[in-house]
mmCIF file of C-alpha atoms in Angstrom:
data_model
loop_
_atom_site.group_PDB
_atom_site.id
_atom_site.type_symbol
_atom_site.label_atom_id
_atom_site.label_comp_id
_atom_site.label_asym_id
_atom_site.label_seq_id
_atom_site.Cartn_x
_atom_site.Cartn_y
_atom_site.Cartn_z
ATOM 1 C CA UNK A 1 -66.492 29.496 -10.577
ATOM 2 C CA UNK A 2 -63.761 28.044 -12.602
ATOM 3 C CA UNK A 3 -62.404 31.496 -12.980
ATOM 4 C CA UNK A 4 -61.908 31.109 -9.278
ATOM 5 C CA UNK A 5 -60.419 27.856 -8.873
ATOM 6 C CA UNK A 6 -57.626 28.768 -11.786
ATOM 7 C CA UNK A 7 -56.657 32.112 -9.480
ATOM 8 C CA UNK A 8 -56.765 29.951 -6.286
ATOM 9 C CA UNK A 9 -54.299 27.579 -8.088
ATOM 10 C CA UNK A 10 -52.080 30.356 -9.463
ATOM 11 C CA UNK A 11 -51.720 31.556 -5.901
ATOM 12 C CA UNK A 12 -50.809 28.496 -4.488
ATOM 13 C CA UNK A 13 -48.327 28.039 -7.035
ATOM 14 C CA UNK A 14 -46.995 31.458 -6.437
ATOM 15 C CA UNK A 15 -47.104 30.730 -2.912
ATOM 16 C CA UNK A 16 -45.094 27.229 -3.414
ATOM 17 C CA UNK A 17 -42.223 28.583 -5.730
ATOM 18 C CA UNK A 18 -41.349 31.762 -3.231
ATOM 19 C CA UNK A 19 -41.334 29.150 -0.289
ATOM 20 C CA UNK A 20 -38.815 26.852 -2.605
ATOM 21 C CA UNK A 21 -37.200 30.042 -3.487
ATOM 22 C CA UNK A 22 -36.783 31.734 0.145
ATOM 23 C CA UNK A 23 -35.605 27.987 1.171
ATOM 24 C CA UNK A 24 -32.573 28.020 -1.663
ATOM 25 C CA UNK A 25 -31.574 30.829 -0.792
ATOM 26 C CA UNK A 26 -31.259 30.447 3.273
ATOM 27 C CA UNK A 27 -29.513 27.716 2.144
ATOM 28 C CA UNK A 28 -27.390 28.815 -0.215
ATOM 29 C CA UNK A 29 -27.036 31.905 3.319
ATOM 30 C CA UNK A 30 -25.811 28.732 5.235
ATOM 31 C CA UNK A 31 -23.391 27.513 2.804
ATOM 32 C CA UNK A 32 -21.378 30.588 2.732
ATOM 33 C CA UNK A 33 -21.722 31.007 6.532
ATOM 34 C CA UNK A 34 -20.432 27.985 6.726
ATOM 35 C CA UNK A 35 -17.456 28.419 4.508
ATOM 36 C CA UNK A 36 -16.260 32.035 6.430
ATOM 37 C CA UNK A 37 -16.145 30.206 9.296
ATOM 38 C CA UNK A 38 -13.972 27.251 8.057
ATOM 39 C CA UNK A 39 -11.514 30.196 6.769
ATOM 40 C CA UNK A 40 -12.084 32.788 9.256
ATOM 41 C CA UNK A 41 -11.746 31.730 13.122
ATOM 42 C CA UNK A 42 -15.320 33.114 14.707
ATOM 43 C CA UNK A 43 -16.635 32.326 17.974
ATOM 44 C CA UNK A 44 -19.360 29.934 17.091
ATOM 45 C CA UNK A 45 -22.730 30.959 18.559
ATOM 46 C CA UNK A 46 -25.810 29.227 19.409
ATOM 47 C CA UNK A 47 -26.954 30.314 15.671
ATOM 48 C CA UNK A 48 -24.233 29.389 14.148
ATOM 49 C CA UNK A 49 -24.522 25.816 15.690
ATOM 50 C CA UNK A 50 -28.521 25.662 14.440
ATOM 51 C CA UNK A 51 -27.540 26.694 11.144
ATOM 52 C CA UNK A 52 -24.627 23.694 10.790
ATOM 53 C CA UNK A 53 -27.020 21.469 12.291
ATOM 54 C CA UNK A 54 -30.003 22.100 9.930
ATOM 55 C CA UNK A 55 -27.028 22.456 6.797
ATOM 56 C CA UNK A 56 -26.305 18.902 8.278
ATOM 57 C CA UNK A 57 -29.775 17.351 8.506
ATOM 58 C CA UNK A 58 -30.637 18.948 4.923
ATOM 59 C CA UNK A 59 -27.555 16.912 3.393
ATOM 60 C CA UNK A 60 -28.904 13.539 4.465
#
């Protein structure tokens, strides 16, 4: 049984740390979106406007 609960816990941790991970680096994806499009003049889509909005939101 505790064998168990110590893999259970490992998991979760795994689990936690890719989610923190995947988040950093869709972030980090924003960022540099972000940044072509203050240099480079792109029609701003509807994505484009979701990912500024969440880059926003996360700031605050």
């Amino acid at each position: 049984m505790p064998l168990l609960l110590v893999f259970v816990i490992k998991n979760t941790i795994e689990i936690i740390y890719c989610k923190v991970l995947a988040f950093g680096n869709f972030c980090i994806l924003i960022i540099i979106s972000l940044k072509i499009h203050n240099y480079i003049p792109i029609e701003k889509t509807e994505v484009h406007q979701l990912q500024a909005d969440f880059f926003r939101s996360s700031v605050h």
